[in-house]
PDB file of C-alpha atoms in Angstrom:
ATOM      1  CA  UNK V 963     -67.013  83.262  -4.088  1.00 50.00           C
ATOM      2  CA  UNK V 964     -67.137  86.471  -1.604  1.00 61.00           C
ATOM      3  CA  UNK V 965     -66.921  83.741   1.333  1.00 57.00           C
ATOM      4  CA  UNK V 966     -63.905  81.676  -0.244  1.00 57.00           C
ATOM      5  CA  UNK V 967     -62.568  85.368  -0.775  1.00 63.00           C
ATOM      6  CA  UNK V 968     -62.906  85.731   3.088  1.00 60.00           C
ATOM      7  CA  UNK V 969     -61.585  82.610   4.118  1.00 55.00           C
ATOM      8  CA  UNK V 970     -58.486  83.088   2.048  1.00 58.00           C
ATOM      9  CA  UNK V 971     -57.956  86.413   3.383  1.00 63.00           C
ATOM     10  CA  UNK V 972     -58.227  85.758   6.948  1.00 54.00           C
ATOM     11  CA  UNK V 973     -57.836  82.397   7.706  1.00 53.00           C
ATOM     12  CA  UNK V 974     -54.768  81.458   5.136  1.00 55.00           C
ATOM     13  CA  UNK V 975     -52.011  84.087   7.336  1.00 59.00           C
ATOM     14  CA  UNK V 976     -53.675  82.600  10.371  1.00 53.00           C
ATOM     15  CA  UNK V 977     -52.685  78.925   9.437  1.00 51.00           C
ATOM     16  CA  UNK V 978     -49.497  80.151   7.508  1.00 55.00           C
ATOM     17  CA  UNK V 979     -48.298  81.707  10.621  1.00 51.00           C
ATOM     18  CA  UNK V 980     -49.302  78.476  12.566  1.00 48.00           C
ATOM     19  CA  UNK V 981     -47.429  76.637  10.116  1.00 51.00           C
ATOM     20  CA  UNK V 982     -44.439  78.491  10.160  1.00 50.00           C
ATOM     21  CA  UNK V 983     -43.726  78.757  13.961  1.00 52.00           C
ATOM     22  CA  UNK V 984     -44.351  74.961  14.149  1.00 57.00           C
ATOM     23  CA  UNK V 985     -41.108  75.368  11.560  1.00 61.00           C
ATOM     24  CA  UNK V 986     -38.177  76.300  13.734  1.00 65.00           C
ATOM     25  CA  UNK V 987     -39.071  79.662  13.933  1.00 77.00           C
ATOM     26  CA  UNK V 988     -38.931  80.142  17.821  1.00 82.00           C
ATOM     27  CA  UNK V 989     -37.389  76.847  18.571  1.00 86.00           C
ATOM     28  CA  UNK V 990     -34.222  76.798  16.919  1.00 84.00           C
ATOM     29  CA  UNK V 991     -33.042  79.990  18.237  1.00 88.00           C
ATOM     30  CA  UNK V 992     -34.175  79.450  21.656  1.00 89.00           C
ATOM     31  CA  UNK V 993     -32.574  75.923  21.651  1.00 90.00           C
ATOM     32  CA  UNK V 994     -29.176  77.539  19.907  1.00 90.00           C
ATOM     33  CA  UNK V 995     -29.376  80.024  22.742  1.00 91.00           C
ATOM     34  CA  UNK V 996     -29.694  77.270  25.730  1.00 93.00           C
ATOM     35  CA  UNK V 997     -26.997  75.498  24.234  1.00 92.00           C
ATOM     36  CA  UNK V 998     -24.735  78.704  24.070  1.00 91.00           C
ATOM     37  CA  UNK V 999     -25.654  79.716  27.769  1.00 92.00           C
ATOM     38  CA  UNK V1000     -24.660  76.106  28.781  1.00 92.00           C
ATOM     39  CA  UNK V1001     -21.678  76.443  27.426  1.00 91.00           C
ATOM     40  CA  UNK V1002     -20.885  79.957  29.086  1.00 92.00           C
ATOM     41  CA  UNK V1003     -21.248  77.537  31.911  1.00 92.00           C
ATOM     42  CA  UNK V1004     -18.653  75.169  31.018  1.00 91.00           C
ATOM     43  CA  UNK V1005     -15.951  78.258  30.385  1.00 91.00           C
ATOM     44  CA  UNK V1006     -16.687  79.629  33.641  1.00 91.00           C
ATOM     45  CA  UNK V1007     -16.291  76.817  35.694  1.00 91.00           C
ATOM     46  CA  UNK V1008     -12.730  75.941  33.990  1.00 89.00           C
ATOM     47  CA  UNK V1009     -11.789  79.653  34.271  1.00 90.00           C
ATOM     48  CA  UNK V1010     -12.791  79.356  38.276  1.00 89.00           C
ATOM     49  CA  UNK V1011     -10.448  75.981  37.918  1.00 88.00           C
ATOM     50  CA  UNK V1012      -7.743  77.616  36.710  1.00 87.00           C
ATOM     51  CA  UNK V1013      -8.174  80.652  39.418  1.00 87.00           C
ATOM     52  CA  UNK V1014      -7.469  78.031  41.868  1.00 85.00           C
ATOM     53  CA  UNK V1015      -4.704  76.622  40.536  1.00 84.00           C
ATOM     54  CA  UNK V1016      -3.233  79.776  40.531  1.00 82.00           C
ATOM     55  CA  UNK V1017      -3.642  79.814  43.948  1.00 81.00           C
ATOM     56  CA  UNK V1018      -3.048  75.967  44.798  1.00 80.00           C
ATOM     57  CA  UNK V1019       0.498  76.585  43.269  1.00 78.00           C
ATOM     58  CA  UNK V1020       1.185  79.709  45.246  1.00 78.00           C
ATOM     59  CA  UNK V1021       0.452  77.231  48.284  1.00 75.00           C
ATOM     60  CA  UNK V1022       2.650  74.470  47.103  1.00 73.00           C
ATOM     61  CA  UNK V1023       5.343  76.996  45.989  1.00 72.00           C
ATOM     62  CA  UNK V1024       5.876  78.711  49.555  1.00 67.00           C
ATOM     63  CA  UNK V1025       6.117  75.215  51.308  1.00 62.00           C
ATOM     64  CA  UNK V1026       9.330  75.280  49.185  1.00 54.00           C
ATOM     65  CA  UNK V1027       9.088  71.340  48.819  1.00 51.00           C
ATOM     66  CA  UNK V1028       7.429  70.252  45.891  1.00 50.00           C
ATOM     67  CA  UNK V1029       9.890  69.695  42.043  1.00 57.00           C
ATOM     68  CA  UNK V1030      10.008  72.937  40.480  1.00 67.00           C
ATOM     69  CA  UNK V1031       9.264  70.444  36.827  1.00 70.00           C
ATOM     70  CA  UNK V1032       6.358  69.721  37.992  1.00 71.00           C
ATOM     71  CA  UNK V1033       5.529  73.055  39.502  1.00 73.00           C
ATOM     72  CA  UNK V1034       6.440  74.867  35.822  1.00 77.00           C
ATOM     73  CA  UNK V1035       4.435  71.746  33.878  1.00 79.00           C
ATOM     74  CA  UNK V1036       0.906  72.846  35.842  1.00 80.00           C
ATOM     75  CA  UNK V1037       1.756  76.854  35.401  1.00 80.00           C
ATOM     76  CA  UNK V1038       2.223  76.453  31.439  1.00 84.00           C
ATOM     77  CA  UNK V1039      -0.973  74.356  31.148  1.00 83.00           C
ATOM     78  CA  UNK V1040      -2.831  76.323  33.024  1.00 83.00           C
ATOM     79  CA  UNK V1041      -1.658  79.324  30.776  1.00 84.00           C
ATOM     80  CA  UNK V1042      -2.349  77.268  28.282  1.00 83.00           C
ATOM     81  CA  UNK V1043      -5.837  76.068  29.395  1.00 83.00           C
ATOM     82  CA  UNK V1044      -7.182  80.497  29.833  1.00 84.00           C
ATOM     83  CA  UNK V1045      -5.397  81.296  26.133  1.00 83.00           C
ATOM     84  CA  UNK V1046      -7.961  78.589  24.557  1.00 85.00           C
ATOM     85  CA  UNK V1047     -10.896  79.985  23.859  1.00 85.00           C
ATOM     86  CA  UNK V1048     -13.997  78.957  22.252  1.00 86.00           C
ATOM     87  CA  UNK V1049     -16.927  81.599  21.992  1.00 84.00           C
ATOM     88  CA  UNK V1050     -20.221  80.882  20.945  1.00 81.00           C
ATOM     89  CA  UNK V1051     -19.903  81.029  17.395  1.00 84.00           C
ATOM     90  CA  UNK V1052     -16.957  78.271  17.438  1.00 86.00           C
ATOM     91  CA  UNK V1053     -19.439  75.467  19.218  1.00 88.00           C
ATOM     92  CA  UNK V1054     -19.819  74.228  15.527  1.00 87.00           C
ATOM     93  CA  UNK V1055     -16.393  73.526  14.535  1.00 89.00           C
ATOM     94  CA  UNK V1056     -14.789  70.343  16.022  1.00 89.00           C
ATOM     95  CA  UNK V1057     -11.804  71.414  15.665  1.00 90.00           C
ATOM     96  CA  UNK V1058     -11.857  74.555  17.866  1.00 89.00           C
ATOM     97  CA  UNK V1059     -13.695  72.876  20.368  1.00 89.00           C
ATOM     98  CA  UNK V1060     -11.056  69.534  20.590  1.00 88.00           C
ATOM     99  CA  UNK V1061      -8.275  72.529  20.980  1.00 90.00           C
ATOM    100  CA  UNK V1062     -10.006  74.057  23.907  1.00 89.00           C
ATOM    101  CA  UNK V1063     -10.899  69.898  25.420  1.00 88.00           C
ATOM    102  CA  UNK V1064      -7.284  69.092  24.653  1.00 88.00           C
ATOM    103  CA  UNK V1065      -6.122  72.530  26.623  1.00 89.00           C
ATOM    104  CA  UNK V1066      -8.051  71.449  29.628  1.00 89.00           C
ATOM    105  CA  UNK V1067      -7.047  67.506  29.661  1.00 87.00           C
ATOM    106  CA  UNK V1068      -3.390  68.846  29.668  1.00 86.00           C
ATOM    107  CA  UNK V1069      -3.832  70.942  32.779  1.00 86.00           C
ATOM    108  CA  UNK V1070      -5.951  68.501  34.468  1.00 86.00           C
ATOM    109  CA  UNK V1071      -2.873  65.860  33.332  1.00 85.00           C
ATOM    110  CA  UNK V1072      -0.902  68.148  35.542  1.00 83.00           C
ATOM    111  CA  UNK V1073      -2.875  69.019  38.386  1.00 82.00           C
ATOM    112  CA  UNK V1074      -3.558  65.202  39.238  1.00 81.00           C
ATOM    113  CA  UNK V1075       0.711  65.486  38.652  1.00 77.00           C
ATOM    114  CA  UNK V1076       0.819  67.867  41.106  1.00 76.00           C
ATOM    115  CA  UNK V1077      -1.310  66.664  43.775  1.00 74.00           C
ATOM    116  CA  UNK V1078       0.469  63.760  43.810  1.00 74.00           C
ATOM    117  CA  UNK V1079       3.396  64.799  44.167  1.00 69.00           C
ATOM    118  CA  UNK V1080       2.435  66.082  47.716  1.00 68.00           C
ATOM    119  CA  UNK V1081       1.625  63.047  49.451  1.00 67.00           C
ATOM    120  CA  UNK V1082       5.379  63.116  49.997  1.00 67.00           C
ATOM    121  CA  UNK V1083       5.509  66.020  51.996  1.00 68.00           C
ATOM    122  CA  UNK V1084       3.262  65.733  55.076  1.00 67.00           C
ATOM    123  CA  UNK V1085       3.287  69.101  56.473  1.00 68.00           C
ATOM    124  CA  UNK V1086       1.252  70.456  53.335  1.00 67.00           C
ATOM    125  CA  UNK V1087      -1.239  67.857  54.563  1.00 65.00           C
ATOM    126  CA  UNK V1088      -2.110  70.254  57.673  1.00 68.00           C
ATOM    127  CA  UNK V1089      -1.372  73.614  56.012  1.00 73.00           C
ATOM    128  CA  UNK V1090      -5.260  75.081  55.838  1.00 77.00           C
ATOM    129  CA  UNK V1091      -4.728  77.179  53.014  1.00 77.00           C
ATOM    130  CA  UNK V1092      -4.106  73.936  50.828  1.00 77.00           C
ATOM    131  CA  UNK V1093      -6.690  72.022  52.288  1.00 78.00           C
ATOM    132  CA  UNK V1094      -9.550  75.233  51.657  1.00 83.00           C
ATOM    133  CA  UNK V1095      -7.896  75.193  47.831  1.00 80.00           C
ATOM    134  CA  UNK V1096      -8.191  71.075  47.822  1.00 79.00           C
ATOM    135  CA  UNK V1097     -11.640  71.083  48.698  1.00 83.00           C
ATOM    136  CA  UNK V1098     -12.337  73.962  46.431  1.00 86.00           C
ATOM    137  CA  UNK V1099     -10.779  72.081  43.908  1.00 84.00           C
ATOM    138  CA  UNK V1100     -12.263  69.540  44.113  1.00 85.00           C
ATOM    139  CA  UNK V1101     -16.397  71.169  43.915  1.00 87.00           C
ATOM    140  CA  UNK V1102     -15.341  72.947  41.049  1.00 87.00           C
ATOM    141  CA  UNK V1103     -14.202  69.281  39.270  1.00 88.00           C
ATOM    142  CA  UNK V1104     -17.389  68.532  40.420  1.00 89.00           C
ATOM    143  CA  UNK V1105     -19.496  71.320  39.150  1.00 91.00           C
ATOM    144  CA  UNK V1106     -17.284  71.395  35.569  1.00 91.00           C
ATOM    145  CA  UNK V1107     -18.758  67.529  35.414  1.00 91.00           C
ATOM    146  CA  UNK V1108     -22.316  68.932  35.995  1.00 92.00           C
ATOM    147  CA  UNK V1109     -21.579  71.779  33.388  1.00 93.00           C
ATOM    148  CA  UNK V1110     -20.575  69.343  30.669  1.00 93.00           C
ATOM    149  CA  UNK V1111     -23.687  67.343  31.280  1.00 93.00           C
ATOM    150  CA  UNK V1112     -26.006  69.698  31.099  1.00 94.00           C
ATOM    151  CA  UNK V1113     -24.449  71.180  27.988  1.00 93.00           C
ATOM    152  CA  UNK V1114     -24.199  68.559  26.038  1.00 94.00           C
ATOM    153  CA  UNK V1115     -27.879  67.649  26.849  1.00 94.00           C
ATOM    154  CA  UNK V1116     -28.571  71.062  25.438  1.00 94.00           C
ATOM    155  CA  UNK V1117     -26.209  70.323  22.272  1.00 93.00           C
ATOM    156  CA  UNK V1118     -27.909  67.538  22.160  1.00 93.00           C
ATOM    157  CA  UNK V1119     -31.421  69.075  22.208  1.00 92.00           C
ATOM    158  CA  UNK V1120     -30.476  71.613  20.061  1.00 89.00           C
ATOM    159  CA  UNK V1121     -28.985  69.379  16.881  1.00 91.00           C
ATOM    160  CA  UNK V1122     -32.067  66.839  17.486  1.00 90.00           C
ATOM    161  CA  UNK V1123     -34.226  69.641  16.622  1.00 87.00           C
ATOM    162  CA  UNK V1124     -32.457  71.319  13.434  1.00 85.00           C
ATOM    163  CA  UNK V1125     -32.658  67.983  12.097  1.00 87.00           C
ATOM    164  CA  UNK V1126     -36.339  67.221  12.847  1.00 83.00           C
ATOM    165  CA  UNK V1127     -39.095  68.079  11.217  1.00 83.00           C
ATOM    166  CA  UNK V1128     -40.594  70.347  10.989  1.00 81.00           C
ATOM    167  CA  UNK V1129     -38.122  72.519  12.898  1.00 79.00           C
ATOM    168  CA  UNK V1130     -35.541  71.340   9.919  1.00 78.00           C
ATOM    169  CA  UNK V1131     -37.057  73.197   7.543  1.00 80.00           C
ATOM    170  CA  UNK V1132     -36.950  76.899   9.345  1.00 79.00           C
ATOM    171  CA  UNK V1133     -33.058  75.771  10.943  1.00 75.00           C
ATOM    172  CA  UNK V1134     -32.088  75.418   7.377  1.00 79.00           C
ATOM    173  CA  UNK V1135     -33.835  77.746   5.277  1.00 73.00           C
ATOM    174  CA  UNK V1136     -34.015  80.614   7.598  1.00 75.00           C
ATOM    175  CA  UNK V1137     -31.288  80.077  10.467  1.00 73.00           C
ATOM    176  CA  UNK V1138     -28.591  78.451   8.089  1.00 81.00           C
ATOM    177  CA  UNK V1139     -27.981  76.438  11.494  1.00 86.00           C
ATOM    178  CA  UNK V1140     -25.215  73.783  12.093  1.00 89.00           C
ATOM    179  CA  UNK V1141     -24.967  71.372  14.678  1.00 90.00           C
ATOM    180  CA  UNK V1142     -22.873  71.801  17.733  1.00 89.00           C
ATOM    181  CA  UNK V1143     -19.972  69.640  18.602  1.00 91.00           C
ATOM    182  CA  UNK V1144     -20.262  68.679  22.137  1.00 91.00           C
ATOM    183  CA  UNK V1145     -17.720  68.149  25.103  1.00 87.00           C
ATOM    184  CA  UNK V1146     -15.740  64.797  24.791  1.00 81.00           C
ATOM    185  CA  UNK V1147     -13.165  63.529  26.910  1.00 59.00           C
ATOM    186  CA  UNK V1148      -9.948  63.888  24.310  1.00 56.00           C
ATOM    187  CA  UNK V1149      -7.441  61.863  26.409  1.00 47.00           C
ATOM    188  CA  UNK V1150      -7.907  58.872  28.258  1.00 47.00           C
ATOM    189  CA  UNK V1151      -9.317  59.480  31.764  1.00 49.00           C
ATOM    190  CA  UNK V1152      -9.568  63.132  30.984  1.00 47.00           C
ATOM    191  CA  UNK V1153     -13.234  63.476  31.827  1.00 47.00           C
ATOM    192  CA  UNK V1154     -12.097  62.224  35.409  1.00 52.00           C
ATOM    193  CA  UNK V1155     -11.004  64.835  37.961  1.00 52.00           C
ATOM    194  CA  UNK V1156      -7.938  64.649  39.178  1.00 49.00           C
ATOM    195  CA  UNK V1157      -7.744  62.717  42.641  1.00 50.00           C
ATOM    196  CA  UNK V1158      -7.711  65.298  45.258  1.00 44.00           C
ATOM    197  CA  UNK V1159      -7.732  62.999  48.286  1.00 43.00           C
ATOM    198  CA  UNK V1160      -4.989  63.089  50.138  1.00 38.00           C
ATOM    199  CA  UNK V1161      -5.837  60.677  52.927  1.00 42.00           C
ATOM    200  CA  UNK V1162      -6.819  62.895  55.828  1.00 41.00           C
TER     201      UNK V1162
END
């Protein structure tokens, strides 16, 4: 009796605690927190977007030969594009998240408006501020693509395991967690970047 006494005393917190970090205790948070730093990711990478097409306009604007419609169409979606914002705690409402998507695909509408709107006018070809702000342009297409992958692998990750066991059972009973809505393309084409190639 003494040694069942023993057992229960020592081993039973030893295997509950084994049992409850195989639960989601660890996991879940750490997988929530991937996901969250991922998207951090995405944000930064449109706000470094919409930096440059600050600065791409500026470019277009002083040539003084590019349509002032479509000029005004890119500045109001990219104003557009930095007022939507999704923080952390918004990743698991859809709705939030298609606003901020649907923010983007409008200035990314306009930017591929934009740029092709300048074929007609040669000499912006050759001016080297709009080529550094092209090529810039187009890496950071390239690195939002690379952002969106990798966090919706990690939304991914993340709502596999609060819906797994065991880590189900901790992500429900103790983290109240909800699944993440990942990045989808909300228009047509949208998760395309806009051509930047101008033929040079």
């Amino acid at each position: 009796m003494t040694l069942l006494r023993r057992f229960s005393t020592v081993l039973l917190p030893m295997f509950g605690a084994l049992a409850l970090s195989a639960c989601g205790i660890n996991s879940v948070p750490t997988a929530e927190e991937e996901a969250k730093a991922k998207w951090a990711d995405v944000q930064a990478q449109y706000q470094r977007r919409a930096n440059l097409t600050g600065n791409l306009v500026a470019t277009v604007k002083a040539a003084g030969k590019q349509e002032q419609a479509t000029l005004t169409a890119v500045v109001e979606a990219r104003a557009k594009a930095t007022s939507v914002q999704v923080n952390a705690e918004d990743l698991s409402d859809p709705a939030k998240v298609a606003q901020f998507q649907a923010a983007q695909a409008q200035l990314s509408q306009g930017l591929g408006r934009l740029l092709a709107t300048v074929e007609a006018y040669p000499d912006l070809k050759t001016n080297e501020n709009f080529l550094q702000l092209q090529s810039q342009l187009e890496g950071t297409e390239n690195r939002i693509a690379v952002a969106i992958r990798d966090y919706n692998g990690a939304v991914q990750a993340y709502n596999t395991r609060i819906r797994t066991f065991p880590d189900a059972i901790g992500a429900k009973l103790i983290h109240g967690a909800k699944p993440m809505t990942p990045f989808q393309a909300t228009t047509p084409g949208a998760e395309e970047a806009p051509k930047v190639d101008f033929g040079n």
